[in-house]
Amino acid sequence: MKQGIGFIDSGIGGLSLRTAMIELLPFEQITYIADEAFSPYGEKTAEVILKRCQLLTDELIQKKCKVVVLACNTATTQVINQLRHDYSIPFVGIEPAIKPAALGSKTGVIGVLATKGTLNSQLFHQNSLLQSKKITIVEQVGTGLIECVENGKINDESTRNLLRSFLTPMIEKGIDRLVLGCTHYPFLEPVIQKIVPPEVEIIDNSRAVIQQLKRILTEQGNLELGFERPKHLFFSTKTNSRLKNFLEKDEEFNFLSI
Ligand code: DGL
């Protein structure tokens, strides 16, 4: 049986990795679980997120996945170390790209927009501590943005106003790099682009994550070298799922009762 790449997110955020995935790993099959019944993760405790990620990982292993991508900054920064300790399957995570932002910054001030869970996590603080000697990090919790994306309200005036209220103080503090620290936020990039001045570079590391995944698969001799595009499978833990609305025609959707 073919072995796929498992993806976990609280909702549709992990879909922001799909473009890079299809471009860089076109023959790898995606098995994606959106834990919509427990969304948003950013407001949950690390214990709840760990329990959910364990259940979803068990499910992905059962579905013959060879790697699990935690396509969620909140889950990565809070529970990836524990998952790596508990399971033998490799995990690839995504966390706010502070290092490239810091290296590229000319003003020495960078902004990080992320969930409360990510900004409060130990992993985020370890990273930001390393960088903070040289640069100032302006943190902002993106309360409500996940709901804007999930509800398809990307271009609504209310979303623009919410983003403006988060970004204006960051711009006033002199940021020249804005790190998108949540996989839902790349969907808002065109709107963000219109709010921030042109000298502010928006940093989304979804491509870097898939490049890392490709490196791991290559090192393990586990890279799928096919000719046929595989059928991607999508699952949601919620019956009235929103994920369905974001899928392509040839992508299969099923409800998962976990
Ligand atoms: N996409 C998740 C992330 O990258 C969202 C977490 C949430 O559900 O709050 O953090």
Short mmCIF file of C-alpha atoms and ligand atoms in Angstrom, two decimals:
data_model
loop_
_atom_site.label_atom_id
_atom_site.label_comp_id
_atom_site.label_asym_id
_atom_site.label_seq_id
_atom_site.Cartn_x
_atom_site.Cartn_y
_atom_site.Cartn_z
CA MET A 1 0.00 0.00 0.00
CA LYS A 2 1.15 3.52 -0.81
CA GLN A 3 2.34 5.54 2.15
CA GLY A 4 1.06 9.10 2.33
CA ILE A 5 2.02 12.28 4.11
CA GLY A 6 -0.21 13.00 7.10
CA PHE A 7 -1.24 16.58 7.83
CA ILE A 8 -2.79 17.88 11.03
CA ASP A 9 -4.34 21.29 11.64
CA SER A 10 -7.27 22.62 13.64
CA GLY A 11 -8.96 23.58 10.38
CA ILE A 12 -8.11 24.79 6.89
CA GLY A 13 -4.82 26.49 7.86
CA GLY A 14 -2.70 23.56 6.74
CA LEU A 15 -4.09 24.01 3.23
CA SER A 16 -1.70 26.96 2.90
CA LEU A 17 1.05 24.33 2.55
CA ARG A 18 -0.75 22.60 -0.30
CA THR A 19 0.65 24.75 -3.16
CA ALA A 20 4.24 24.09 -2.11
CA MET A 21 3.40 20.44 -1.50
CA ILE A 22 1.96 19.91 -4.99
CA GLU A 23 4.83 21.82 -6.59
CA LEU A 24 7.73 20.25 -4.67
CA LEU A 25 6.32 16.79 -3.93
CA PRO A 26 3.78 16.18 -6.71
CA PHE A 27 3.68 12.42 -6.33
CA GLU A 28 3.24 12.29 -2.57
CA GLN A 29 -0.27 11.53 -1.40
CA ILE A 30 -1.77 13.91 1.19
CA THR A 31 -3.93 12.57 4.04
CA TYR A 32 -5.17 15.67 5.84
CA ILE A 33 -7.15 15.85 9.08
CA ALA A 34 -8.79 19.11 10.10
CA ASP A 35 -9.69 18.94 13.79
CA GLU A 36 -12.56 21.36 13.34
CA ALA A 37 -14.47 19.93 16.31
CA PHE A 38 -11.68 21.31 18.54
CA SER A 39 -10.86 24.52 16.64
CA PRO A 40 -9.31 26.95 17.41
CA TYR A 41 -6.26 25.35 19.03
CA GLY A 42 -4.83 28.76 19.93
CA GLU A 43 -7.23 29.08 22.85
CA LYS A 44 -6.80 25.48 24.15
CA THR A 45 -4.40 24.21 26.81
CA ALA A 46 -1.28 22.27 25.78
CA GLU A 47 -2.80 19.16 27.43
CA VAL A 48 -5.89 19.28 25.20
CA ILE A 49 -3.80 19.93 22.06
CA LEU A 50 -1.46 17.05 22.92
CA LYS A 51 -4.36 14.63 23.47
CA ARG A 52 -5.94 15.65 20.16
CA CYS A 53 -2.65 15.41 18.22
CA GLN A 54 -2.02 11.95 19.71
CA LEU A 55 -5.44 10.72 18.57
CA LEU A 56 -4.99 12.24 15.11
CA THR A 57 -1.46 10.83 14.79
CA ASP A 58 -2.75 7.34 15.70
CA GLU A 59 -5.35 7.74 12.97
CA LEU A 60 -2.75 8.85 10.39
CA ILE A 61 -0.50 5.93 11.29
CA GLN A 62 -3.47 3.61 10.82
CA LYS A 63 -4.02 5.24 7.42
CA LYS A 64 -0.43 4.23 6.54
CA CYS A 65 1.22 7.66 6.65
CA LYS A 66 5.03 7.68 6.74
CA VAL A 67 5.50 11.23 8.11
CA VAL A 68 3.23 13.59 10.05
CA VAL A 69 3.30 17.30 9.22
CA LEU A 70 1.99 19.35 12.12
CA ALA A 71 0.68 22.06 9.81
CA CYS A 72 -0.10 24.29 12.75
CA ASN A 73 2.23 26.68 14.57
CA THR A 74 0.21 26.37 17.78
CA ALA A 75 0.49 22.57 17.91
CA THR A 76 4.15 22.64 16.84
CA THR A 77 5.27 25.17 19.42
CA GLN A 78 3.33 23.46 22.21
CA VAL A 79 3.49 19.71 21.66
CA ILE A 80 5.91 18.61 18.91
CA ASN A 81 8.70 17.75 21.36
CA GLN A 82 6.38 15.44 23.31
CA LEU A 83 5.06 13.81 20.13
CA ARG A 84 8.60 13.19 18.87
CA HIS A 85 9.38 11.59 22.20
CA ASP A 86 6.27 9.37 22.14
CA TYR A 87 6.24 8.17 18.51
CA SER A 88 8.78 6.69 16.12
CA ILE A 89 7.11 8.25 13.04
CA PRO A 90 8.92 11.48 11.99
CA PHE A 91 7.17 14.80 12.63
CA VAL A 92 7.73 17.96 10.59
CA GLY A 93 6.49 21.13 12.27
CA ILE A 94 5.96 24.76 11.39
CA GLU A 95 6.87 27.62 13.69
CA PRO A 96 7.12 31.40 13.28
CA ALA A 97 10.07 32.18 11.00
CA ILE A 98 11.78 34.57 13.39
CA LYS A 99 15.32 33.77 12.29
CA PRO A 100 14.98 34.71 8.59
CA ALA A 101 13.00 37.78 9.59
CA ALA A 102 15.68 38.86 12.06
CA LEU A 103 18.48 38.22 9.59
CA GLY A 104 16.79 40.28 6.88
CA SER A 105 15.63 43.17 9.06
CA LYS A 106 17.25 46.57 8.56
CA THR A 107 15.32 48.42 11.26
CA GLY A 108 16.06 45.72 13.86
CA VAL A 109 12.33 45.52 14.63
CA ILE A 110 10.23 42.58 13.44
CA GLY A 111 6.57 41.75 13.98
CA VAL A 112 5.09 38.35 14.74
CA LEU A 113 1.37 37.78 14.25
CA ALA A 114 0.30 34.46 15.80
CA THR A 115 -2.18 32.77 18.12
CA LYS A 116 -2.10 33.22 21.89
CA GLY A 117 -0.98 29.60 22.26
CA THR A 118 2.00 30.08 19.95
CA LEU A 119 3.15 33.36 21.49
CA ASN A 120 2.88 31.91 25.01
CA SER A 121 4.68 28.67 24.20
CA GLN A 122 8.09 27.71 25.49
CA LEU A 123 9.43 26.88 22.04
CA PHE A 124 8.52 30.34 20.75
CA HIS A 125 10.23 31.96 23.71
CA GLN A 126 13.37 29.89 23.32
CA ASN A 127 13.57 31.05 19.72
CA SER A 128 12.71 34.65 20.36
CA LEU A 129 15.17 34.76 23.26
CA LEU A 130 17.98 33.77 20.90
CA GLN A 131 17.09 36.59 18.54
CA SER A 132 16.00 39.27 20.97
CA LYS A 133 19.57 40.29 21.85
CA LYS A 134 19.93 41.78 18.40
CA ILE A 135 16.39 42.72 17.51
CA THR A 136 13.09 43.82 18.97
CA ILE A 137 10.16 41.46 18.42
CA VAL A 138 6.72 43.04 18.40
CA GLU A 139 4.22 40.27 19.19
CA GLN A 140 0.54 40.45 18.33
CA VAL A 141 -2.16 37.87 19.00
CA GLY A 142 -4.43 37.59 15.95
CA THR A 143 -7.67 37.07 17.90
CA GLY A 144 -10.55 36.42 15.50
CA LEU A 145 -8.47 36.03 12.32
CA ILE A 146 -8.86 32.24 12.16
CA GLU A 147 -12.64 32.66 12.19
CA CYS A 148 -12.40 35.27 9.37
CA VAL A 149 -10.51 32.76 7.22
CA GLU A 150 -12.62 29.72 8.11
CA ASN A 151 -15.84 31.67 7.42
CA GLY A 152 -14.56 32.78 4.01
CA LYS A 153 -14.57 36.46 5.07
CA ILE A 154 -11.09 37.20 3.76
CA ASN A 155 -12.08 40.30 1.79
CA ASP A 156 -14.71 41.65 4.18
CA GLU A 157 -14.45 45.16 5.59
CA SER A 158 -14.62 43.70 9.14
CA THR A 159 -11.54 41.55 8.42
CA ARG A 160 -9.66 44.54 6.99
CA ASN A 161 -10.53 46.59 10.09
CA LEU A 162 -9.43 43.83 12.43
CA LEU A 163 -6.13 43.46 10.57
CA ARG A 164 -5.61 47.22 10.58
CA SER A 165 -6.11 47.31 14.35
CA PHE A 166 -3.39 44.65 14.78
CA LEU A 167 -0.94 45.91 12.17
CA THR A 168 -1.02 49.69 12.68
CA PRO A 169 0.68 49.60 16.13
CA MET A 170 3.29 47.20 14.74
CA ILE A 171 3.99 49.52 11.81
CA GLU A 172 4.24 52.48 14.21
CA LYS A 173 6.89 50.58 16.17
CA GLY A 174 9.00 50.38 13.00
CA ILE A 175 8.75 46.75 11.89
CA ASP A 176 10.19 45.97 8.47
CA ARG A 177 9.46 42.23 8.56
CA LEU A 178 6.10 40.68 9.44
CA VAL A 179 6.15 36.98 10.32
CA LEU A 180 2.90 35.13 9.66
CA GLY A 181 2.99 32.76 12.65
CA CYS A 182 -0.19 30.81 11.93
CA THR A 183 -0.93 28.65 8.89
CA HIS A 184 -4.33 30.33 8.49
CA TYR A 185 -2.74 33.75 7.92
CA PRO A 186 -1.21 33.24 4.42
CA PHE A 187 -4.82 33.28 3.15
CA LEU A 188 -4.96 36.89 4.39
CA GLU A 189 -1.68 37.90 2.76
CA PRO A 190 -3.23 39.89 -0.15
CA VAL A 191 -5.23 41.94 2.39
CA ILE A 192 -2.23 42.38 4.72
CA GLN A 193 -0.12 43.49 1.74
CA LYS A 194 -2.48 46.41 1.14
CA ILE A 195 -2.27 47.55 4.77
CA VAL A 196 1.48 47.41 5.43
CA PRO A 197 3.90 49.81 3.69
CA PRO A 198 5.88 48.32 0.79
CA GLU A 199 9.10 48.20 2.83
CA VAL A 200 7.53 45.68 5.23
CA GLU A 201 8.29 42.19 3.96
CA ILE A 202 5.74 39.51 4.82
CA ILE A 203 7.33 36.22 5.83
CA ASP A 204 5.50 32.94 5.38
CA ASN A 205 7.63 29.81 5.70
CA SER A 206 5.27 27.23 4.21
CA ARG A 207 7.62 26.55 1.30
CA ALA A 208 10.59 26.09 3.66
CA VAL A 209 8.59 23.51 5.62
CA ILE A 210 7.85 21.46 2.51
CA GLN A 211 11.51 21.73 1.46
CA GLN A 212 12.43 20.32 4.88
CA LEU A 213 9.87 17.52 4.40
CA LYS A 214 11.43 16.74 1.01
CA ARG A 215 14.91 16.58 2.60
CA ILE A 216 13.68 14.13 5.25
CA LEU A 217 11.97 11.89 2.68
CA THR A 218 15.07 11.95 0.46
CA GLU A 219 17.40 11.12 3.35
CA GLN A 220 15.18 8.19 4.33
CA GLY A 221 14.98 6.95 0.73
CA ASN A 222 11.24 7.38 1.13
CA LEU A 223 10.51 9.90 -1.63
CA GLU A 224 7.68 8.91 -3.95
CA LEU A 225 8.89 9.03 -7.56
CA GLY A 226 5.77 8.36 -9.58
CA PHE A 227 4.17 9.47 -12.80
CA GLU A 228 0.56 9.66 -11.69
CA ARG A 229 -0.85 12.35 -9.45
CA PRO A 230 -2.23 10.68 -6.32
CA LYS A 231 -5.74 11.19 -4.95
CA HIS A 232 -5.56 13.37 -1.86
CA LEU A 233 -7.75 12.49 1.11
CA PHE A 234 -9.26 15.04 3.50
CA PHE A 235 -11.03 14.39 6.78
CA SER A 236 -12.71 16.60 9.34
CA THR A 237 -13.75 15.80 12.91
CA LYS A 238 -16.82 18.04 12.51
CA THR A 239 -19.97 17.01 10.68
CA ASN A 240 -20.79 20.46 9.30
CA SER A 241 -17.20 20.95 8.14
CA ARG A 242 -15.96 24.11 6.41
CA LEU A 243 -12.95 22.28 4.98
CA LYS A 244 -15.18 20.83 2.26
CA ASN A 245 -15.65 24.33 0.79
CA PHE A 246 -11.92 24.73 0.21
CA LEU A 247 -11.23 21.48 -1.64
CA GLU A 248 -10.69 20.81 -5.33
CA LYS A 249 -13.15 18.62 -7.27
CA ASP A 250 -10.89 15.57 -7.36
CA GLU A 251 -10.07 15.69 -3.63
CA GLU A 252 -11.98 13.25 -1.46
CA PHE A 253 -13.68 14.38 1.76
CA ASN A 254 -14.92 12.29 4.69
CA PHE A 255 -16.11 12.89 8.23
CA LEU A 256 -13.96 11.34 10.93
CA SER A 257 -15.47 10.59 14.31
CA ILE A 258 -12.65 11.06 16.84
N1 DGL B 1 -3.37 27.04 11.86
C1 DGL B 1 -3.13 27.03 13.28
C2 DGL B 1 -1.76 27.65 13.57
O1 DGL B 1 -0.91 27.65 12.69
C3 DGL B 1 -4.29 27.67 13.97
C4 DGL B 1 -4.36 27.35 15.39
C5 DGL B 1 -5.72 27.55 15.96
O2 DGL B 1 -6.61 26.76 15.64
O3 DGL B 1 -5.87 28.45 16.80
O4 DGL B 1 -1.48 28.11 14.65
#
